[in-house]
Short mmCIF file of C-alpha atoms in Angstrom, two decimals:
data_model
loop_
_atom_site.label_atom_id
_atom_site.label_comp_id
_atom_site.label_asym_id
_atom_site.label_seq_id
_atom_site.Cartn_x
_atom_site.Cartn_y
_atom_site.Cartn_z
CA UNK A 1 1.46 -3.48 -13.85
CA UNK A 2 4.43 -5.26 -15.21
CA UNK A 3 3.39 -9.48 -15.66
CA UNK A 4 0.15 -8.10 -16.65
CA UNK A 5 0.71 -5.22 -18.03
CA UNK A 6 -1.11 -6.20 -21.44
CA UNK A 7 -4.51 -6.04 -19.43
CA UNK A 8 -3.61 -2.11 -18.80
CA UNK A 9 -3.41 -1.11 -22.38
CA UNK A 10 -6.22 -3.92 -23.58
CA UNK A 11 -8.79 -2.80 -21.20
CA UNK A 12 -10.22 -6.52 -21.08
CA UNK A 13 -12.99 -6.33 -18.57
CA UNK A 14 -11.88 -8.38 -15.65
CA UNK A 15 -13.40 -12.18 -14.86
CA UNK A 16 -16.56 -12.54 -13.29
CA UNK A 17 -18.31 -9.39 -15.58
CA UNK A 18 -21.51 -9.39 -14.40
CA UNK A 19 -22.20 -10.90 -11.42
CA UNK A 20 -21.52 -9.35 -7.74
CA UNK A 21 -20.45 -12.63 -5.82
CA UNK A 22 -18.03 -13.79 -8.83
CA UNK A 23 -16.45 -10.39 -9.27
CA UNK A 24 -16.04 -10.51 -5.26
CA UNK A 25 -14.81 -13.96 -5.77
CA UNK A 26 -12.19 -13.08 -8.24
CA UNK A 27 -10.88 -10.04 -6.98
CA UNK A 28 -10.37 -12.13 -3.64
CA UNK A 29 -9.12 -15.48 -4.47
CA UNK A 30 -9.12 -16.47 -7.99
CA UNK A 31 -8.02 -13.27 -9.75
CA UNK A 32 -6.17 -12.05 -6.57
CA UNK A 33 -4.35 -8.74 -7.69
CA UNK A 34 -1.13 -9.65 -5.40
CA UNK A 35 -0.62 -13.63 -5.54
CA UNK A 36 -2.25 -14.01 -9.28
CA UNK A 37 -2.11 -10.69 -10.94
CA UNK A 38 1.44 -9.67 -9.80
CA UNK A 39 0.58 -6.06 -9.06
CA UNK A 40 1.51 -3.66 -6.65
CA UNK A 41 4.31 -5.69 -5.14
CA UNK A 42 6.08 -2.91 -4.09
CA UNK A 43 4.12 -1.68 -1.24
CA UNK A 44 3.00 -5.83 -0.73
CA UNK A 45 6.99 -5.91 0.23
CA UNK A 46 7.95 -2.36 1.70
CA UNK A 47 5.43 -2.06 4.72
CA UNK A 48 5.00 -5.74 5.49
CA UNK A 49 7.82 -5.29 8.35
CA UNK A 50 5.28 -5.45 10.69
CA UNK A 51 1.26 -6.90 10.91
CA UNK A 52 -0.39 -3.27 12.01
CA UNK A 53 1.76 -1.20 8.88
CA UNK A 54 0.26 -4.05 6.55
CA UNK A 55 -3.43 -3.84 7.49
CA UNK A 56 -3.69 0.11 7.64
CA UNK A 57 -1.46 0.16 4.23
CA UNK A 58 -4.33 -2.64 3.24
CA UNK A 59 -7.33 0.19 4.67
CA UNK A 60 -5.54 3.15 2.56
CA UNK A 61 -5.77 0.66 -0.64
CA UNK A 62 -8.90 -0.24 0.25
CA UNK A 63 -10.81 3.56 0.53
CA UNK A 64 -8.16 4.63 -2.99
CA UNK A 65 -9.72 1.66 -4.96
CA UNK A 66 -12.81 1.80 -4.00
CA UNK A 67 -13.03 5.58 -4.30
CA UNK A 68 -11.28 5.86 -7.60
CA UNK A 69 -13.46 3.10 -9.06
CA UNK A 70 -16.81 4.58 -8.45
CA UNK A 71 -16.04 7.93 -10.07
CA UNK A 72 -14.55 6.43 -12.90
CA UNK A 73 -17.18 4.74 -13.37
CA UNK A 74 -19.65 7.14 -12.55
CA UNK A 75 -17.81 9.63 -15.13
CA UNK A 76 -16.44 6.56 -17.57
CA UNK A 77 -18.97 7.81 -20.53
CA UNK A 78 -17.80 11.85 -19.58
CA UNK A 79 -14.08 10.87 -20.60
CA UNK A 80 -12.87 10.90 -23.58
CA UNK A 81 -10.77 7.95 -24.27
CA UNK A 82 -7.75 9.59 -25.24
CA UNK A 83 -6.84 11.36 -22.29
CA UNK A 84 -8.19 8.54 -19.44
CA UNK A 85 -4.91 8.04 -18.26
CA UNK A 86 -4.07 11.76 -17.13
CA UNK A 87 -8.35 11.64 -15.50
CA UNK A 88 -7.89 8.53 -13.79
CA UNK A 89 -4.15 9.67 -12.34
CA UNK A 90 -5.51 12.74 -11.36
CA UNK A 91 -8.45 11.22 -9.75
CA UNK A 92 -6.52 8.18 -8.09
CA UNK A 93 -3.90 11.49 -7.01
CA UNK A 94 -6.37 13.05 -5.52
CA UNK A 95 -8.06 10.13 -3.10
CA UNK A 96 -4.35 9.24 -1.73
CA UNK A 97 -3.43 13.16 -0.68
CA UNK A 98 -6.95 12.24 1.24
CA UNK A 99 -5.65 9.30 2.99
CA UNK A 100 -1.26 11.15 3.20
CA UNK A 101 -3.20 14.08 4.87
CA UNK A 102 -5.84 12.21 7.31
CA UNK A 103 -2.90 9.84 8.31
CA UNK A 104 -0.46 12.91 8.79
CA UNK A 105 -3.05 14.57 11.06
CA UNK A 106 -3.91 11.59 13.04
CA UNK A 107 -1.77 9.28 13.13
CA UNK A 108 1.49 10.92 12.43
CA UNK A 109 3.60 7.84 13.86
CA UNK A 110 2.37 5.36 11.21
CA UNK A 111 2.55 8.16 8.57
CA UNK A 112 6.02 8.39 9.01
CA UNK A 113 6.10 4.14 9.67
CA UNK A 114 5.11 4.11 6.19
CA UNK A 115 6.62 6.93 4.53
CA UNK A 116 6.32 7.21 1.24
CA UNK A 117 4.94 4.65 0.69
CA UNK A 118 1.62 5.75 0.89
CA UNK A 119 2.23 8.39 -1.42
CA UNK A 120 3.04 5.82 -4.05
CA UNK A 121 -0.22 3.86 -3.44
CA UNK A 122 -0.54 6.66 -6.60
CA UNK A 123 1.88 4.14 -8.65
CA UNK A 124 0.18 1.10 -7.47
CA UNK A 125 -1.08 -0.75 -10.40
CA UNK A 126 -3.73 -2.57 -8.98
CA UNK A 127 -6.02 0.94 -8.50
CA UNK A 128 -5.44 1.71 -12.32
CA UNK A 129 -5.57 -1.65 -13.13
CA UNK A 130 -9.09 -1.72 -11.64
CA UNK A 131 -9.83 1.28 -13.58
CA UNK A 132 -8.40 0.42 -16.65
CA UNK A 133 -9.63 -3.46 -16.21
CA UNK A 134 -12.89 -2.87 -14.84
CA UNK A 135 -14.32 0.62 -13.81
CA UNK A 136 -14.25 2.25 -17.03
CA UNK A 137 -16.43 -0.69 -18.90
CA UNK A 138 -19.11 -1.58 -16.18
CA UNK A 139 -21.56 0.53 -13.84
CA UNK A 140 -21.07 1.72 -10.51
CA UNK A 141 -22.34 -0.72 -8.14
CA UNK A 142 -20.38 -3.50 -9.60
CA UNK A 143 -17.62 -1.27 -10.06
CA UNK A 144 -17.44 -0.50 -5.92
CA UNK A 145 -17.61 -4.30 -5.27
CA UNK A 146 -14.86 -5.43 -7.81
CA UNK A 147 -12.62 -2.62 -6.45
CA UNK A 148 -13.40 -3.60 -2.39
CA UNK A 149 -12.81 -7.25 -3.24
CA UNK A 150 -9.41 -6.19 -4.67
CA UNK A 151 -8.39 -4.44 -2.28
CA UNK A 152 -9.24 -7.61 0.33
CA UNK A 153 -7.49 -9.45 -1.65
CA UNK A 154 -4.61 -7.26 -1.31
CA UNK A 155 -5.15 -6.48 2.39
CA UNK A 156 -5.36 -10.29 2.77
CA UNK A 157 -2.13 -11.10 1.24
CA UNK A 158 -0.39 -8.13 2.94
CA UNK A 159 -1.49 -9.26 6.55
CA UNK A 160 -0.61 -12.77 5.93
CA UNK A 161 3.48 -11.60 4.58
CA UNK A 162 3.28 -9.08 7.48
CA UNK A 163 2.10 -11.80 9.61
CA UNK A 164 4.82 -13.80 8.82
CA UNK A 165 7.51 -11.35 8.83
CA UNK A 166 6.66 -9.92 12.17
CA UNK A 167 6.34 -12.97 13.99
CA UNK A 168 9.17 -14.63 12.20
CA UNK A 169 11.32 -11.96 12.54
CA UNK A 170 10.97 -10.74 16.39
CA UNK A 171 8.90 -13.63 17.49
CA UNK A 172 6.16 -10.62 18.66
CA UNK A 173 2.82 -9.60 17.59
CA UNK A 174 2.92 -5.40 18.51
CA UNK A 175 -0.29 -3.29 17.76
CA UNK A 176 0.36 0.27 18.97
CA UNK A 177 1.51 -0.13 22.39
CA UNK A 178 0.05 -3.72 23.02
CA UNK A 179 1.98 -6.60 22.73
CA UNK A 180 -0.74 -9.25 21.16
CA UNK A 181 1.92 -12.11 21.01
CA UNK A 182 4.90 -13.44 22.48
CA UNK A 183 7.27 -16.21 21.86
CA UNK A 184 9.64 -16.62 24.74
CA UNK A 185 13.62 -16.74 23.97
CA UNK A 186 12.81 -16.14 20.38
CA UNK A 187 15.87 -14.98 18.49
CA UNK A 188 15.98 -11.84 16.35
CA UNK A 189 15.70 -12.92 12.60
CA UNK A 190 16.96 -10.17 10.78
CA UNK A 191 16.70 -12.11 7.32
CA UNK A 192 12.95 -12.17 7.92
CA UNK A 193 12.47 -8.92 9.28
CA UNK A 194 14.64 -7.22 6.33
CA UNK A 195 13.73 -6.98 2.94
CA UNK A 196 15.59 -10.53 1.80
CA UNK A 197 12.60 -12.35 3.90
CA UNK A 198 10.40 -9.54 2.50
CA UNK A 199 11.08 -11.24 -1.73
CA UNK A 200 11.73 -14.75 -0.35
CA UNK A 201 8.54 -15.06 1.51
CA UNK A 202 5.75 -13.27 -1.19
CA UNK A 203 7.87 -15.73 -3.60
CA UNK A 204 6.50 -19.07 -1.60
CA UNK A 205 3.53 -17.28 -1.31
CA UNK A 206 2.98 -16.97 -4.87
CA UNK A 207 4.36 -20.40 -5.15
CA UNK A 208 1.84 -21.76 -2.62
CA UNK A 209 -1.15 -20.30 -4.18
CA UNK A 210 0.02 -21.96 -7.81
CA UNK A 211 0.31 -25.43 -6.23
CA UNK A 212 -3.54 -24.63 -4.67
CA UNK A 213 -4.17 -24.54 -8.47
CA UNK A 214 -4.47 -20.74 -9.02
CA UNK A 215 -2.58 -18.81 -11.19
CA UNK A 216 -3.07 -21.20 -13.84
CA UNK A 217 -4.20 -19.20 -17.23
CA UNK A 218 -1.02 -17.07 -16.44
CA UNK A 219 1.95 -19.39 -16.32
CA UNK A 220 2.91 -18.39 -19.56
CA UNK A 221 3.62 -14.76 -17.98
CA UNK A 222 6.29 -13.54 -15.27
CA UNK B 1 19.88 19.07 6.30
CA UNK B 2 22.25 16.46 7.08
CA UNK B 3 26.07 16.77 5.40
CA UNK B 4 26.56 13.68 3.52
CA UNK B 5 28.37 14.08 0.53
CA UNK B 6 27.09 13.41 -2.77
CA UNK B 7 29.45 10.53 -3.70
CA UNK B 8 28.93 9.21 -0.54
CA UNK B 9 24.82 8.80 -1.15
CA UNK B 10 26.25 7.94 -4.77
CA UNK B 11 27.53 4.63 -3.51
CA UNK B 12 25.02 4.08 -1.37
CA UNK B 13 22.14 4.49 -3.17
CA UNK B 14 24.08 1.71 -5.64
CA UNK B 15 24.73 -0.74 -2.87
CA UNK B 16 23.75 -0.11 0.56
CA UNK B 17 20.72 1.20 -0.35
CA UNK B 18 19.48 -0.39 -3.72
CA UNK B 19 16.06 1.39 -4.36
CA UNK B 20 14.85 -2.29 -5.85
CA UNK B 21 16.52 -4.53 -3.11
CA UNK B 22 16.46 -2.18 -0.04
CA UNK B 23 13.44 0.02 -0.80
CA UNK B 24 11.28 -2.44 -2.86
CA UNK B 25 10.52 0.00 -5.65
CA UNK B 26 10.55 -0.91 -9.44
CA UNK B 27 9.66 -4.23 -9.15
CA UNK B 28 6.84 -4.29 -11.92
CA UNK B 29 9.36 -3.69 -14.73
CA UNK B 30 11.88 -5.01 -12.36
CA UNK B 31 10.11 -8.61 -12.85
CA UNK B 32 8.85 -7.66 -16.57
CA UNK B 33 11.92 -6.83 -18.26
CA UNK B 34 14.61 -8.82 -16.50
CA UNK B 35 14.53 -11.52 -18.99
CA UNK B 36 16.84 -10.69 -21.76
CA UNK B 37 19.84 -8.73 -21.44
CA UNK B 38 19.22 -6.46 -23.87
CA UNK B 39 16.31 -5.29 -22.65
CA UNK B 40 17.71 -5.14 -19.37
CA UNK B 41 20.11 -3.30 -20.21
CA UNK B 42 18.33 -0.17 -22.33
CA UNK B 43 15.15 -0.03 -19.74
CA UNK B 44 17.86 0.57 -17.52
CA UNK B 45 19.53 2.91 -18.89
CA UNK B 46 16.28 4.32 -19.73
CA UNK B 47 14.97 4.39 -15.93
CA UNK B 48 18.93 6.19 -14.76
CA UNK B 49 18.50 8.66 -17.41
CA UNK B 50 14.59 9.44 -16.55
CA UNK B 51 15.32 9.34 -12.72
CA UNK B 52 18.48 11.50 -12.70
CA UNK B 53 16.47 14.12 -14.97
CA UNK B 54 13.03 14.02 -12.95
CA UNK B 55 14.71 14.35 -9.59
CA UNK B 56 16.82 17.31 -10.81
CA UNK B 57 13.57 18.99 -12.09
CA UNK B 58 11.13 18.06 -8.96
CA UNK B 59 14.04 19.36 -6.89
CA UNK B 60 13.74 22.57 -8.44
CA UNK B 61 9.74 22.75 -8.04
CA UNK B 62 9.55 21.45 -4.94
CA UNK B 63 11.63 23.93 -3.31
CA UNK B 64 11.66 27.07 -5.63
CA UNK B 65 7.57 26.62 -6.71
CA UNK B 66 5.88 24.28 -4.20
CA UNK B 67 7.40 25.77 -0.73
CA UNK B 68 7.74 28.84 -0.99
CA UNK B 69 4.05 28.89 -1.98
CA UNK B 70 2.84 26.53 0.84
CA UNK B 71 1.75 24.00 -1.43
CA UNK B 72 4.31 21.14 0.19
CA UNK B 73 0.85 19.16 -0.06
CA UNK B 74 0.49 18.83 -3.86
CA UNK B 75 4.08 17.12 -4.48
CA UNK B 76 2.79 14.00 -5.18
CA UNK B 77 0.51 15.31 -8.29
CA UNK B 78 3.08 17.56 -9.36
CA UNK B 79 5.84 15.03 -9.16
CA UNK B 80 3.96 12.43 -10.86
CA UNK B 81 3.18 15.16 -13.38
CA UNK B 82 6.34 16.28 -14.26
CA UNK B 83 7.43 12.12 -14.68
CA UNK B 84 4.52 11.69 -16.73
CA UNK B 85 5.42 14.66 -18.78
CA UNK B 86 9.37 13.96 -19.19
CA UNK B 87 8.23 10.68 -19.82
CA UNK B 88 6.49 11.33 -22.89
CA UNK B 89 9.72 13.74 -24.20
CA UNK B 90 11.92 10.60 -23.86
CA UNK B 91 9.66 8.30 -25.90
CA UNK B 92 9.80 11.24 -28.68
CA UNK B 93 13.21 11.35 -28.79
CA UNK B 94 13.99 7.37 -28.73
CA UNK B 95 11.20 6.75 -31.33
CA UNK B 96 13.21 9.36 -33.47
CA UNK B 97 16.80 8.20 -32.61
CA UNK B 98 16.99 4.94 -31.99
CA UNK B 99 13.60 3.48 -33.09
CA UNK B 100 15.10 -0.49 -32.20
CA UNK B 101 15.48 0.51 -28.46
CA UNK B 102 12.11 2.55 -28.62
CA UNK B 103 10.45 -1.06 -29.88
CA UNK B 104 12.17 -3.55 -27.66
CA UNK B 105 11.26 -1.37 -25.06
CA UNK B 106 7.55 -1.44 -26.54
CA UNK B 107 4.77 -1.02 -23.53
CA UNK B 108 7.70 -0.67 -20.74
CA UNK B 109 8.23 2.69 -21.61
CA UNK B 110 5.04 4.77 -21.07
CA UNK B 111 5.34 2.46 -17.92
CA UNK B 112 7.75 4.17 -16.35
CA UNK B 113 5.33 6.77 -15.97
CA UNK B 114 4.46 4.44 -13.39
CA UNK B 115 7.24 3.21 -12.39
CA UNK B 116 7.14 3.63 -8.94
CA UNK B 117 11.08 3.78 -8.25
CA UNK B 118 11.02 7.07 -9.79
CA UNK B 119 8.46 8.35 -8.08
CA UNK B 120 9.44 7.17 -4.66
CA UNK B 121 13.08 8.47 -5.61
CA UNK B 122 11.73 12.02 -5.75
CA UNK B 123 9.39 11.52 -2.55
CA UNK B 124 12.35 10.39 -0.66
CA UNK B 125 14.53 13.42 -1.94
CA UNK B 126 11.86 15.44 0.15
CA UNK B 127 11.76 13.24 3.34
CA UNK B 128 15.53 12.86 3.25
CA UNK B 129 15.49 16.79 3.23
CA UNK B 130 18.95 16.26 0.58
CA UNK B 131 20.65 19.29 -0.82
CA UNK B 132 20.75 19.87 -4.87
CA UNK B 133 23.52 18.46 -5.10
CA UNK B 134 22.75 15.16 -3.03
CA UNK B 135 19.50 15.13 -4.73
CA UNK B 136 21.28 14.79 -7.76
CA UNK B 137 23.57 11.76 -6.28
CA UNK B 138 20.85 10.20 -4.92
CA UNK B 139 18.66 10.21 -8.07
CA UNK B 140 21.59 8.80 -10.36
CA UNK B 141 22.76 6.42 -7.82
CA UNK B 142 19.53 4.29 -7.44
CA UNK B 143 19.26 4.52 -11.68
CA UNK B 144 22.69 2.94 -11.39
CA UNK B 145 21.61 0.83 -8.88
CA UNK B 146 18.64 -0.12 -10.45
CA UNK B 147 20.38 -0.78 -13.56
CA UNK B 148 22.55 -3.08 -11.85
CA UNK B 149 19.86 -4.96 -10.03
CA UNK B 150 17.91 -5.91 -13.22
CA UNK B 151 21.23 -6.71 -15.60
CA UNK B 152 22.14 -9.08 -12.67
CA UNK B 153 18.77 -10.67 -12.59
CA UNK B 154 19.08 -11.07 -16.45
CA UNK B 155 22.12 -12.95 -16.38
CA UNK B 156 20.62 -15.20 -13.42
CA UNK B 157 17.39 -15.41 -15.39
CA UNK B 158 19.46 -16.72 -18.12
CA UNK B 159 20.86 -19.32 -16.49
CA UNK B 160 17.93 -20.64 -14.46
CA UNK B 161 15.81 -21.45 -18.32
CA UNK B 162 18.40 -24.77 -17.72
CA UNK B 163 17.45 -25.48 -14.34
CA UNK B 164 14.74 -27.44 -12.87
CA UNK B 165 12.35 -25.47 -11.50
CA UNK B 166 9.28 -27.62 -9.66
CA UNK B 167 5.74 -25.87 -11.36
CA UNK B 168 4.78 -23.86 -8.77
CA UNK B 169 7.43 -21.93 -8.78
CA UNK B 170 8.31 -21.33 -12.30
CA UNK B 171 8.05 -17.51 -13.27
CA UNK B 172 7.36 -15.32 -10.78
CA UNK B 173 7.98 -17.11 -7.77
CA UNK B 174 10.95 -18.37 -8.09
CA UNK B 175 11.83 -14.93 -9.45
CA UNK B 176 11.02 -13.29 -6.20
CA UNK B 177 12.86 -15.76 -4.24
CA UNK B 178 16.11 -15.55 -6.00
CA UNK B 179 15.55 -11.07 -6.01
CA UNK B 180 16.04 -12.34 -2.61
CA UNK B 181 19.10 -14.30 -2.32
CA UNK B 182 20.32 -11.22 -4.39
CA UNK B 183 19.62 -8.91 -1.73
CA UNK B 184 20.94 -10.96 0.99
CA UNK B 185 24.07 -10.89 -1.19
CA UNK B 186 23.51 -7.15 -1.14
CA UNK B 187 23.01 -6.66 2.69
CA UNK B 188 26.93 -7.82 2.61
CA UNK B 189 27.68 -4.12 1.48
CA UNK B 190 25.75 -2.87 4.64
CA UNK B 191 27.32 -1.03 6.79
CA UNK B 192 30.11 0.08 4.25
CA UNK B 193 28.66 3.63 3.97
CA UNK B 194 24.98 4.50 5.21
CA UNK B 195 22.50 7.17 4.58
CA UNK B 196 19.25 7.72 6.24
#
């Protein structure tokens, strides 16, 4: 929510309405919920620590959004307007116990890796953003894409901060048990690794994506 | 159940363990409303008072409703529930009381609702496995810390309208970055008391 929070309440159908590729396109790059939109930071920071917590955080996002989206929209003339907000909770609620439970059940050391945090994928703003934004105003099919190109976006931002954090910060690359990368006689950064490097490096993110030229309809904002 | 004291997670919830600058959470209105002082100031107060009060109350249905019932599973739609209910009972009052507050505070405050600080505050009540009474420390202490976090900012955010900030990374960016520095100033306090 918060530098864009006026989009919540307005329900202005998202950039690149009607057409697959520029919806993709904007929920990617252009429009990028993360870098552009400034939503869901919290979780963008929190589980970035390390490369594998970022991409399965970025998979949970991924099945919410998308799964969230296409009901709403498949329900979006059933609801009555005044009472969206408590359907598309309870409906966004409902897809993340999905992903608490299947993670607690199967992969019980990332579950607790990302503890709450996945439980508060409830509170991210980018899945009612979507649903506010988008879902509730256009049909299904485009619905499903805007939300999966939103959550790549997000996914895509998260695995570049955790890329940077991980290898930054311990000089490694560690998936499970496998160690992908190594730098020898790298130092421990703790600044990196903690959450100081978490805020410093999304803010030169952000930073780097406005000097690429996005970001520019919303400088007035933030 | 682990024996901290209260005023112990108190303080550390503050400083050691900021819920914005340790834990990451709050930092939609965190980065929204950090601009004026003001407005700083009441959403904060506004977030302590709503945090304290919800984690007393999920306390209370999580482990008198929820677990003795087996429903440990539903805590995230009941939590957000009761937020999203006490919420609403705040606005009510502040509309009627102190109707300046309610509109400098305009679209912020049904936002708490999603604020996800208080959420996560209640969620990590559970996982810490805290007492009532820490529970109730642990809830006012990140308010307080909140609070502190985003008057801070204010006062920096104040004085960087002077400074010259290269395009980029005016507004958010350079936002983020100095939330930073802040929290490298708060890792200082680390070590002085520690909870889980």
């Amino acid at each position: 929510m918060g530098a864009s929070a006026p989009n919540l309440a307005g329900g202005v159908p998202g950039p690149g309405g009607g057409r697959p590729i520029l919806a993709f396109r904007a929920g990617v790059w252009n429009d990028n919920p993360i870098a552009v939109q400034i939503l869901g930071i919290c979780s963008a920071l929190a589980v970035t620590t390390r490369l594998e917590n970022a991409l399965v955080m970025g998979a949970a996002v991924i099945f919410v959004v998308m799964m969230s989206s296409l009901l709403l929209s498949l329900l979006r003339k059933a609801i009555p307007r005044r009472i969206r907000m408590i359907a598309e909770v309870a409906i966004i609620a409902t897809f993340v116990i999905l992903v608490d439970q299947f993670l607690r059940a199967y992969y019980w050391d990332m579950s607790k890796r990302l503890g709450p945090y996945v439980g508060l994928i409830i509170t991210n703003c980018i899945i009612m953003g979507r649903a506010e934004a988008f879902a509730l105003h256009h049909r299904p099919g485009i619905s499903l894409v805007d939300a999966a190109a939103n959550g790549l976006g997000y996914t895509f931002i998260l695995a570049v901060i955790g890329l940077v954090r991980e290898l930054g910060g311990t000089g490694t690359i560690v998936f499970g048990e496998r160690v992908l990368v190594t730098i020898p006689g790298y130092p421990m950064n703790l600044v990196l690794r903690g959450a100081p490097g978490a805020f410093i490096a999304l803010g030169f993110l952000v930073a780097l994506l406005a000097a690429l030229g996005l970001r520019k309809t919303r400088e007035a904002q933030g | 159940m682990n024996e901290t004291s209260a005023l112990v997670i108190f303080v550390a919830a503050v400083f050691t363990n900021n819920i914005l600058l340790t834990y990451f959470l709050g930092m939609c209105s965190f980065l929204a409303c950090s601009r004026e002082f003001p407005t700083a100031i009441g959403l904060g107060a506004a977030v302590t008072f709503v945090m304290t009060a919800t984690t007393v109350i999920n306390y209370l249905v999580y482990h008198y409703l929820l677990v003795p019932a087996d429903l440990g599973h539903l805590q995230l739609v009941v939590f957000i529930t009761v937020i999203a209910a006490f919420v609403q009972l705040v606005e009510m009052v502040l509309e009627r009381f102190s109707p300046r507050l309610y509109y400098a505070l305009g679209i912020f405050l049904p936002l708490i609702t999603v604020n996800c600080a208080i959420l996560g505050v209640a969620l990590f009540m559970v996982n810490f496995e805290y007492s009532f009474v820490q529970a109730v420390g642990f809830g006012a202490g990140a308010g307080v810390g909140w609070t502190l976090a985003i008057v801070l900012m204010a006062g920096l955010r104040r004085k960087m309208a002077y400074a010259n900030i290269p395009a980029p990374f005016q507004g958010v960016a350079v936002t983020m970055i100095t939330t930073g520095v802040m929290a490298l100033a708060f890792s200082g306090f680390a070590g002085m008391v520690s909870i889980q």
